[in-house]
mmCIF file of N, CA, C and O in Angstrom:
data_model
loop_
_atom_site.group_PDB
_atom_site.id
_atom_site.type_symbol
_atom_site.label_atom_id
_atom_site.label_comp_id
_atom_site.label_asym_id
_atom_site.label_seq_id
_atom_site.Cartn_x
_atom_site.Cartn_y
_atom_site.Cartn_z
ATOM 1 N N UNK Z 1 123.615 156.778 114.193
ATOM 2 C CA UNK Z 1 122.701 157.416 113.659
ATOM 3 C C UNK Z 1 122.603 158.905 113.471
ATOM 4 O O UNK Z 1 122.764 159.122 114.595
ATOM 5 N N UNK Z 2 122.557 158.962 112.699
ATOM 6 C CA UNK Z 2 122.205 160.054 111.635
ATOM 7 C C UNK Z 2 121.709 161.306 111.812
ATOM 8 O O UNK Z 2 121.804 161.883 111.939
ATOM 9 N N UNK Z 3 120.666 161.282 112.773
ATOM 10 C CA UNK Z 3 120.015 162.631 113.504
ATOM 11 C C UNK Z 3 120.522 162.649 115.374
ATOM 12 O O UNK Z 3 119.912 163.377 116.075
ATOM 13 N N UNK Z 4 121.172 161.941 115.262
ATOM 14 C CA UNK Z 4 122.010 161.777 116.372
ATOM 15 C C UNK Z 4 122.449 163.492 116.625
ATOM 16 O O UNK Z 4 122.985 163.857 115.926
ATOM 17 N N UNK Z 5 122.107 163.883 117.883
ATOM 18 C CA UNK Z 5 122.590 165.250 118.554
ATOM 19 C C UNK Z 5 121.827 166.019 117.394
ATOM 20 O O UNK Z 5 122.096 167.458 117.260
ATOM 21 N N UNK Z 6 120.807 166.329 116.870
ATOM 22 C CA UNK Z 6 119.666 166.655 116.364
ATOM 23 C C UNK Z 6 118.610 167.062 117.431
ATOM 24 O O UNK Z 6 118.148 167.936 117.158
ATOM 25 N N UNK Z 7 117.972 165.967 117.620
ATOM 26 C CA UNK Z 7 117.137 166.272 119.457
ATOM 27 C C UNK Z 7 117.819 166.341 120.530
ATOM 28 O O UNK Z 7 118.736 165.929 120.985
ATOM 29 N N UNK Z 8 117.342 167.721 121.405
ATOM 30 C CA UNK Z 8 118.009 167.367 122.391
ATOM 31 C C UNK Z 8 116.489 167.560 124.025
ATOM 32 O O UNK Z 8 115.299 167.865 123.469
ATOM 33 N N UNK Z 9 116.065 167.530 124.690
ATOM 34 C CA UNK Z 9 115.563 167.542 125.715
ATOM 35 C C UNK Z 9 115.826 168.211 127.101
ATOM 36 O O UNK Z 9 116.998 167.805 127.300
ATOM 37 N N UNK Z 10 115.600 169.054 127.444
ATOM 38 C CA UNK Z 10 115.639 169.631 128.318
ATOM 39 C C UNK Z 10 116.011 169.089 129.749
ATOM 40 O O UNK Z 10 115.492 167.315 130.284
ATOM 41 N N UNK Z 11 116.597 169.219 130.695
ATOM 42 C CA UNK Z 11 116.988 168.983 132.016
ATOM 43 C C UNK Z 11 115.762 168.560 132.476
ATOM 44 O O UNK Z 11 115.042 169.759 132.909
ATOM 45 N N UNK Z 12 115.286 166.963 133.159
ATOM 46 C CA UNK Z 12 114.286 167.122 134.306
ATOM 47 C C UNK Z 12 114.398 166.182 135.429
ATOM 48 O O UNK Z 12 115.344 165.189 134.903
ATOM 49 N N UNK Z 13 114.332 166.723 136.259
ATOM 50 C CA UNK Z 13 115.058 166.176 137.445
ATOM 51 C C UNK Z 13 114.376 165.197 137.582
ATOM 52 O O UNK Z 13 113.129 164.754 137.658
ATOM 53 N N UNK Z 14 114.965 163.267 138.261
ATOM 54 C CA UNK Z 14 113.786 162.495 138.470
ATOM 55 C C UNK Z 14 113.091 162.606 139.635
ATOM 56 O O UNK Z 14 113.083 163.098 140.528
ATOM 57 N N UNK Z 15 112.085 161.430 139.439
ATOM 58 C CA UNK Z 15 111.348 161.041 140.275
ATOM 59 C C UNK Z 15 111.350 159.704 140.826
ATOM 60 O O UNK Z 15 111.072 159.205 140.106
ATOM 61 N N UNK Z 16 110.714 159.641 141.918
ATOM 62 C CA UNK Z 16 110.175 157.933 142.644
ATOM 63 C C UNK Z 16 109.410 158.471 142.548
ATOM 64 O O UNK Z 16 107.999 158.852 141.963
ATOM 65 N N UNK Z 17 108.846 156.886 141.326
ATOM 66 C CA UNK Z 17 107.534 156.657 141.111
ATOM 67 C C UNK Z 17 106.225 156.798 142.248
ATOM 68 O O UNK Z 17 105.379 156.898 142.137
ATOM 69 N N UNK Z 18 107.023 156.388 143.569
ATOM 70 C CA UNK Z 18 105.907 156.979 144.724
ATOM 71 C C UNK Z 18 105.492 158.593 144.196
ATOM 72 O O UNK Z 18 103.856 158.675 144.868
ATOM 73 N N UNK Z 19 106.203 159.092 143.790
ATOM 74 C CA UNK Z 19 105.602 160.571 143.892
ATOM 75 C C UNK Z 19 104.627 161.250 143.067
ATOM 76 O O UNK Z 19 103.867 161.911 142.685
ATOM 77 N N UNK Z 20 105.407 160.543 142.115
ATOM 78 C CA UNK Z 20 104.220 159.795 140.080
ATOM 79 C C UNK Z 20 102.932 159.574 140.958
ATOM 80 O O UNK Z 20 101.473 159.483 139.987
ATOM 81 N N UNK Z 21 103.086 158.201 140.750
ATOM 82 C CA UNK Z 21 101.806 157.023 141.717
ATOM 83 C C UNK Z 21 101.956 157.486 142.770
ATOM 84 O O UNK Z 21 101.773 156.159 143.434
ATOM 85 N N UNK Z 22 101.402 158.639 143.685
ATOM 86 C CA UNK Z 22 101.108 158.203 145.374
ATOM 87 C C UNK Z 22 100.341 157.312 146.355
ATOM 88 O O UNK Z 22 100.230 157.171 147.123
ATOM 89 N N UNK Z 23 99.076 157.263 145.880
ATOM 90 C CA UNK Z 23 98.298 155.560 145.924
ATOM 91 C C UNK Z 23 98.530 154.499 145.295
ATOM 92 O O UNK Z 23 97.290 153.666 145.831
ATOM 93 N N UNK Z 24 99.959 154.473 144.871
ATOM 94 C CA UNK Z 24 100.241 152.904 144.361
ATOM 95 C C UNK Z 24 100.522 152.340 145.309
ATOM 96 O O UNK Z 24 101.329 152.915 146.741
ATOM 97 N N UNK Z 25 100.293 150.918 145.837
ATOM 98 C CA UNK Z 25 100.619 150.106 147.116
ATOM 99 C C UNK Z 25 101.990 150.268 146.535
ATOM 100 O O UNK Z 25 102.518 150.366 145.823
ATOM 101 N N UNK Z 26 103.211 149.136 148.210
ATOM 102 C CA UNK Z 26 104.568 149.455 147.720
ATOM 103 C C UNK Z 26 104.446 147.895 146.579
ATOM 104 O O UNK Z 26 106.035 148.761 146.165
ATOM 105 N N UNK Z 27 103.744 147.058 147.369
ATOM 106 C CA UNK Z 27 104.063 145.776 146.366
ATOM 107 C C UNK Z 27 103.532 146.798 144.709
ATOM 108 O O UNK Z 27 104.188 145.995 143.429
ATOM 109 N N UNK Z 28 102.995 147.257 144.602
ATOM 110 C CA UNK Z 28 102.706 147.536 142.651
ATOM 111 C C UNK Z 28 103.945 148.856 142.867
ATOM 112 O O UNK Z 28 104.799 148.609 141.275
ATOM 113 N N UNK Z 29 104.330 149.875 143.490
ATOM 114 C CA UNK Z 29 105.501 150.508 143.293
ATOM 115 C C UNK Z 29 107.041 149.030 142.904
ATOM 116 O O UNK Z 29 107.573 149.917 141.951
ATOM 117 N N UNK Z 30 106.908 148.163 143.820
ATOM 118 C CA UNK Z 30 107.516 147.187 142.895
ATOM 119 C C UNK Z 30 107.591 146.131 142.212
ATOM 120 O O UNK Z 30 109.162 146.674 141.683
ATOM 121 N N UNK Z 31 106.751 145.879 142.249
ATOM 122 C CA UNK Z 31 106.581 145.393 140.218
ATOM 123 C C UNK Z 31 106.538 146.531 139.280
ATOM 124 O O UNK Z 31 107.697 146.082 138.362
ATOM 125 N N UNK Z 32 106.349 147.900 139.588
ATOM 126 C CA UNK Z 32 106.496 148.161 138.292
ATOM 127 C C UNK Z 32 107.913 148.597 138.223
ATOM 128 O O UNK Z 32 108.225 149.067 137.045
ATOM 129 N N UNK Z 33 108.412 149.539 139.335
ATOM 130 C CA UNK Z 33 110.096 149.458 139.242
ATOM 131 C C UNK Z 33 110.851 148.431 138.179
ATOM 132 O O UNK Z 33 111.510 148.007 137.927
ATOM 133 N N UNK Z 34 110.295 147.291 138.153
ATOM 134 C CA UNK Z 34 110.973 145.817 137.764
ATOM 135 C C UNK Z 34 110.772 145.692 137.222
ATOM 136 O O UNK Z 34 111.366 146.066 135.934
ATOM 137 N N UNK Z 35 110.006 145.894 136.383
ATOM 138 C CA UNK Z 35 109.444 145.918 134.811
ATOM 139 C C UNK Z 35 110.251 147.331 134.542
ATOM 140 O O UNK Z 35 110.052 146.405 132.638
ATOM 141 N N UNK Z 36 110.324 148.642 134.596
ATOM 142 C CA UNK Z 36 110.781 149.340 134.205
ATOM 143 C C UNK Z 36 112.369 149.308 133.961
ATOM 144 O O UNK Z 36 113.155 150.191 134.149
ATOM 145 N N UNK Z 37 112.983 147.993 134.087
ATOM 146 C CA UNK Z 37 114.379 148.408 135.072
ATOM 147 C C UNK Z 37 114.774 148.504 133.652
ATOM 148 O O UNK Z 37 114.438 148.019 132.700
ATOM 149 N N UNK Z 38 115.788 149.450 133.209
ATOM 150 C CA UNK Z 38 116.312 150.186 131.681
ATOM 151 C C UNK Z 38 117.198 148.560 131.552
ATOM 152 O O UNK Z 38 117.609 148.155 130.240
ATOM 153 N N UNK Z 39 118.161 147.577 132.473
ATOM 154 C CA UNK Z 39 118.493 146.608 132.093
ATOM 155 C C UNK Z 39 117.693 145.456 131.503
ATOM 156 O O UNK Z 39 116.826 145.132 132.617
ATOM 157 N N UNK Z 40 117.444 144.858 131.184
ATOM 158 C CA UNK Z 40 116.792 143.645 130.172
ATOM 159 C C UNK Z 40 116.471 141.815 130.969
ATOM 160 O O UNK Z 40 115.663 142.240 131.113
ATOM 161 N N UNK Z 41 117.844 142.465 131.584
ATOM 162 C CA UNK Z 41 118.105 141.196 132.478
ATOM 163 C C UNK Z 41 117.607 141.242 133.535
ATOM 164 O O UNK Z 41 117.513 140.359 134.267
ATOM 165 N N UNK Z 42 117.034 142.477 133.982
ATOM 166 C CA UNK Z 42 116.400 142.507 135.303
ATOM 167 C C UNK Z 42 115.232 142.699 135.688
ATOM 168 O O UNK Z 42 114.802 142.743 136.353
ATOM 169 N N UNK Z 43 114.705 142.584 134.397
ATOM 170 C CA UNK Z 43 113.368 142.165 134.208
ATOM 171 C C UNK Z 43 112.590 140.805 134.419
ATOM 172 O O UNK Z 43 113.259 140.038 133.558
ATOM 173 N N UNK Z 44 111.803 141.129 134.938
ATOM 174 C CA UNK Z 44 110.911 139.564 135.610
ATOM 175 C C UNK Z 44 110.312 139.377 134.621
ATOM 176 O O UNK Z 44 109.980 139.945 132.964
ATOM 177 N N UNK Z 45 110.942 137.998 133.644
ATOM 178 C CA UNK Z 45 109.647 137.543 132.862
ATOM 179 C C UNK Z 45 107.860 137.607 133.253
ATOM 180 O O UNK Z 45 107.870 137.867 134.219
ATOM 181 N N UNK Z 46 107.222 137.522 132.737
ATOM 182 C CA UNK Z 46 105.956 137.871 132.610
ATOM 183 C C UNK Z 46 105.563 137.012 133.421
ATOM 184 O O UNK Z 46 104.474 136.774 134.731
ATOM 185 N N UNK Z 47 105.844 135.921 133.707
ATOM 186 C CA UNK Z 47 105.951 134.263 134.461
ATOM 187 C C UNK Z 47 105.988 134.693 135.856
ATOM 188 O O UNK Z 47 105.050 134.880 136.642
ATOM 189 N N UNK Z 48 107.597 135.545 136.259
ATOM 190 C CA UNK Z 48 107.486 135.659 137.441
ATOM 191 C C UNK Z 48 107.468 137.017 137.309
ATOM 192 O O UNK Z 48 106.717 137.077 138.863
ATOM 193 N N UNK Z 49 106.786 137.792 137.087
ATOM 194 C CA UNK Z 49 105.679 139.674 137.172
ATOM 195 C C UNK Z 49 104.752 138.557 137.409
ATOM 196 O O UNK Z 49 104.281 139.095 138.941
ATOM 197 N N UNK Z 50 103.854 138.003 137.326
ATOM 198 C CA UNK Z 50 102.404 137.380 137.483
ATOM 199 C C UNK Z 50 102.412 136.173 139.259
ATOM 200 O O UNK Z 50 101.556 136.063 139.860
ATOM 201 N N UNK Z 51 103.908 135.952 140.103
ATOM 202 C CA UNK Z 51 103.974 135.349 140.508
ATOM 203 C C UNK Z 51 104.415 136.889 142.010
ATOM 204 O O UNK Z 51 104.672 136.691 142.822
ATOM 205 N N UNK Z 52 104.328 137.665 141.394
ATOM 206 C CA UNK Z 52 105.126 139.274 142.403
ATOM 207 C C UNK Z 52 103.745 138.762 143.692
ATOM 208 O O UNK Z 52 102.497 138.698 142.871
ATOM 209 N N UNK Z 53 104.246 139.383 144.566
ATOM 210 C CA UNK Z 53 103.759 140.516 145.642
ATOM 211 C C UNK Z 53 101.786 140.551 145.628
ATOM 212 O O UNK Z 53 101.584 140.156 145.672
ATOM 213 N N UNK Z 54 102.720 141.237 144.675
ATOM 214 C CA UNK Z 54 100.871 142.375 143.937
ATOM 215 C C UNK Z 54 100.045 141.861 143.610
ATOM 216 O O UNK Z 54 98.870 142.050 143.749
ATOM 217 N N UNK Z 55 99.724 140.406 143.020
ATOM 218 C CA UNK Z 55 99.313 140.100 142.417
ATOM 219 C C UNK Z 55 97.878 138.795 143.570
ATOM 220 O O UNK Z 55 97.525 138.048 143.230
ATOM 221 N N UNK Z 56 99.027 139.095 144.711
ATOM 222 C CA UNK Z 56 98.297 137.617 145.145
ATOM 223 C C UNK Z 56 98.081 138.468 147.014
ATOM 224 O O UNK Z 56 97.898 137.620 147.429
ATOM 225 N N UNK Z 57 97.962 139.646 147.324
ATOM 226 C CA UNK Z 57 97.617 140.501 148.085
ATOM 227 C C UNK Z 57 97.026 140.842 147.807
ATOM 228 O O UNK Z 57 96.173 141.361 146.965
ATOM 229 N N UNK Z 58 95.089 141.148 149.177
ATOM 230 C CA UNK Z 58 94.513 141.925 149.025
ATOM 231 C C UNK Z 58 94.644 143.198 148.960
ATOM 232 O O UNK Z 58 95.446 144.025 149.634
ATOM 233 N N UNK Z 59 93.758 144.060 148.111
ATOM 234 C CA UNK Z 59 92.438 143.442 147.648
ATOM 235 C C UNK Z 59 93.370 143.495 146.530
ATOM 236 O O UNK Z 59 94.313 143.550 145.634
ATOM 237 N N UNK Z 60 92.902 141.879 145.608
ATOM 238 C CA UNK Z 60 93.481 141.182 144.782
ATOM 239 C C UNK Z 60 93.334 142.499 143.306
ATOM 240 O O UNK Z 60 92.280 142.504 143.034
ATOM 241 N N UNK Z 61 94.010 142.191 142.432
ATOM 242 C CA UNK Z 61 93.508 143.152 141.023
ATOM 243 C C UNK Z 61 93.048 142.308 139.965
ATOM 244 O O UNK Z 61 92.467 142.895 139.142
ATOM 245 N N UNK Z 62 92.610 140.988 140.091
ATOM 246 C CA UNK Z 62 91.930 139.913 139.342
ATOM 247 C C UNK Z 62 91.633 138.590 139.701
ATOM 248 O O UNK Z 62 92.313 138.529 141.367
ATOM 249 N N UNK Z 63 90.970 138.089 139.568
ATOM 250 C CA UNK Z 63 90.468 136.788 140.360
ATOM 251 C C UNK Z 63 91.273 135.597 140.129
ATOM 252 O O UNK Z 63 92.445 135.438 139.815
ATOM 253 N N UNK Z 64 92.022 135.095 141.391
ATOM 254 C CA UNK Z 64 92.780 134.300 141.396
ATOM 255 C C UNK Z 64 92.402 133.062 139.616
ATOM 256 O O UNK Z 64 93.466 132.489 138.838
ATOM 257 N N UNK Z 65 92.109 133.094 139.513
ATOM 258 C CA UNK Z 65 91.217 131.914 138.171
ATOM 259 C C UNK Z 65 91.638 132.901 136.984
ATOM 260 O O UNK Z 65 92.396 132.345 136.211
ATOM 261 N N UNK Z 66 91.207 133.993 137.199
ATOM 262 C CA UNK Z 66 92.437 134.506 135.944
ATOM 263 C C UNK Z 66 93.162 134.771 135.459
ATOM 264 O O UNK Z 66 94.175 134.955 134.548
ATOM 265 N N UNK Z 67 94.199 134.868 136.708
ATOM 266 C CA UNK Z 67 95.580 134.950 136.885
ATOM 267 C C UNK Z 67 96.451 133.190 136.505
ATOM 268 O O UNK Z 67 96.974 133.423 135.813
ATOM 269 N N UNK Z 68 95.711 132.099 136.557
ATOM 270 C CA UNK Z 68 96.186 131.376 136.434
ATOM 271 C C UNK Z 68 95.583 131.226 134.808
ATOM 272 O O UNK Z 68 96.462 130.753 134.123
ATOM 273 N N UNK Z 69 94.789 131.030 134.316
ATOM 274 C CA UNK Z 69 95.235 131.082 133.127
ATOM 275 C C UNK Z 69 95.325 131.940 131.451
ATOM 276 O O UNK Z 69 96.214 131.596 131.069
ATOM 277 N N UNK Z 70 96.181 133.030 132.214
ATOM 278 C CA UNK Z 70 96.890 133.843 132.135
ATOM 279 C C UNK Z 70 98.362 133.797 132.305
ATOM 280 O O UNK Z 70 98.773 133.332 130.685
ATOM 281 N N UNK Z 71 98.702 132.735 133.542
ATOM 282 C CA UNK Z 71 99.725 131.721 133.323
ATOM 283 C C UNK Z 71 100.299 131.602 132.201
ATOM 284 O O UNK Z 71 101.118 130.913 131.826
ATOM 285 N N UNK Z 72 99.424 130.328 132.206
ATOM 286 C CA UNK Z 72 98.901 129.003 130.943
ATOM 287 C C UNK Z 72 99.620 129.162 129.850
ATOM 288 O O UNK Z 72 100.097 129.346 128.919
ATOM 289 N N UNK Z 73 98.997 130.565 129.608
ATOM 290 C CA UNK Z 73 98.527 131.657 128.393
ATOM 291 C C UNK Z 73 100.322 132.161 127.920
ATOM 292 O O UNK Z 73 100.779 132.117 127.088
ATOM 293 N N UNK Z 74 100.550 133.168 129.214
ATOM 294 C CA UNK Z 74 102.141 133.038 129.229
ATOM 295 C C UNK Z 74 102.920 132.274 128.961
ATOM 296 O O UNK Z 74 103.701 132.179 127.687
ATOM 297 N N UNK Z 75 102.169 131.360 129.134
ATOM 298 C CA UNK Z 75 103.432 130.100 128.832
ATOM 299 C C UNK Z 75 103.658 129.947 127.866
ATOM 300 O O UNK Z 75 104.419 128.636 126.812
ATOM 301 N N UNK Z 76 102.188 129.285 127.595
ATOM 302 C CA UNK Z 76 102.289 128.533 125.746
ATOM 303 C C UNK Z 76 102.968 129.725 125.020
ATOM 304 O O UNK Z 76 103.733 128.880 123.810
ATOM 305 N N UNK Z 77 102.977 131.179 125.292
ATOM 306 C CA UNK Z 77 103.206 131.814 123.831
ATOM 307 C C UNK Z 77 105.140 131.652 124.296
ATOM 308 O O UNK Z 77 105.361 131.920 123.383
ATOM 309 N N UNK Z 78 105.598 131.189 125.882
ATOM 310 C CA UNK Z 78 106.646 131.871 125.634
ATOM 311 C C UNK Z 78 107.155 130.231 124.662
ATOM 312 O O UNK Z 78 108.547 130.404 124.731
ATOM 313 N N UNK Z 79 106.574 129.236 124.925
ATOM 314 C CA UNK Z 79 106.997 127.979 124.309
ATOM 315 C C UNK Z 79 106.991 128.003 122.705
ATOM 316 O O UNK Z 79 107.798 128.101 122.068
ATOM 317 N N UNK Z 80 106.217 128.828 122.670
ATOM 318 C CA UNK Z 80 105.561 129.712 121.510
ATOM 319 C C UNK Z 80 106.537 130.372 120.307
ATOM 320 O O UNK Z 80 107.642 130.040 119.220
ATOM 321 N N UNK Z 81 107.563 131.339 121.255
ATOM 322 C CA UNK Z 81 108.773 132.107 121.454
ATOM 323 C C UNK Z 81 109.373 131.597 121.178
ATOM 324 O O UNK Z 81 111.249 131.940 120.444
ATOM 325 N N UNK Z 82 110.132 130.601 121.265
ATOM 326 C CA UNK Z 82 111.059 129.825 122.050
ATOM 327 C C UNK Z 82 111.408 128.931 120.297
ATOM 328 O O UNK Z 82 112.330 128.436 119.955
ATOM 329 N N UNK Z 83 110.193 128.271 120.089
ATOM 330 C CA UNK Z 83 109.933 127.279 119.020
ATOM 331 C C UNK Z 83 110.146 128.157 117.393
ATOM 332 O O UNK Z 83 111.470 127.780 116.613
ATOM 333 N N UNK Z 84 109.830 129.409 117.563
ATOM 334 C CA UNK Z 84 110.157 130.716 116.652
ATOM 335 C C UNK Z 84 111.905 130.798 116.729
ATOM 336 O O UNK Z 84 112.172 130.791 115.355
ATOM 337 N N UNK Z 85 112.430 131.275 118.008
ATOM 338 C CA UNK Z 85 113.950 131.381 118.149
ATOM 339 C C UNK Z 85 114.123 129.860 117.147
ATOM 340 O O UNK Z 85 115.578 131.146 116.654
ATOM 341 N N UNK Z 86 114.402 129.021 117.377
ATOM 342 C CA UNK Z 86 115.231 127.734 117.369
ATOM 343 C C UNK Z 86 114.377 128.023 115.535
ATOM 344 O O UNK Z 86 116.484 127.603 115.132
ATOM 345 N N UNK Z 87 113.568 128.509 115.172
ATOM 346 C CA UNK Z 87 113.631 128.543 113.914
ATOM 347 C C UNK Z 87 115.020 129.201 112.875
ATOM 348 O O UNK Z 87 115.419 129.245 112.139
ATOM 349 N N UNK Z 88 115.428 130.376 113.496
ATOM 350 C CA UNK Z 88 116.120 131.373 113.225
ATOM 351 C C UNK Z 88 117.830 131.288 113.129
ATOM 352 O O UNK Z 88 118.719 131.958 113.754
ATOM 353 N N UNK Z 89 117.493 130.270 113.644
ATOM 354 C CA UNK Z 89 119.323 130.029 114.796
ATOM 355 C C UNK Z 89 120.316 129.274 113.185
ATOM 356 O O UNK Z 89 119.499 128.772 112.180
#
């Protein structure tokens, strides 16, 4: 990268998600932590994320029928993506 070393950021001590989002539930913080994982292999797929307890405990973030519709759409999108990936192999 040609500009490596030209940009620097001041040191910042890390903060726990619970400090940044003090009113978030334990389930919300757990899901968010997994989704923000630096390692892509550690992140949940969209379908896995929708199965997280955050989406299944009260108060529900959405109606169960809305979540089911989103899961169907996500699965269709994943199939489309894998079909596109096959074209470029």
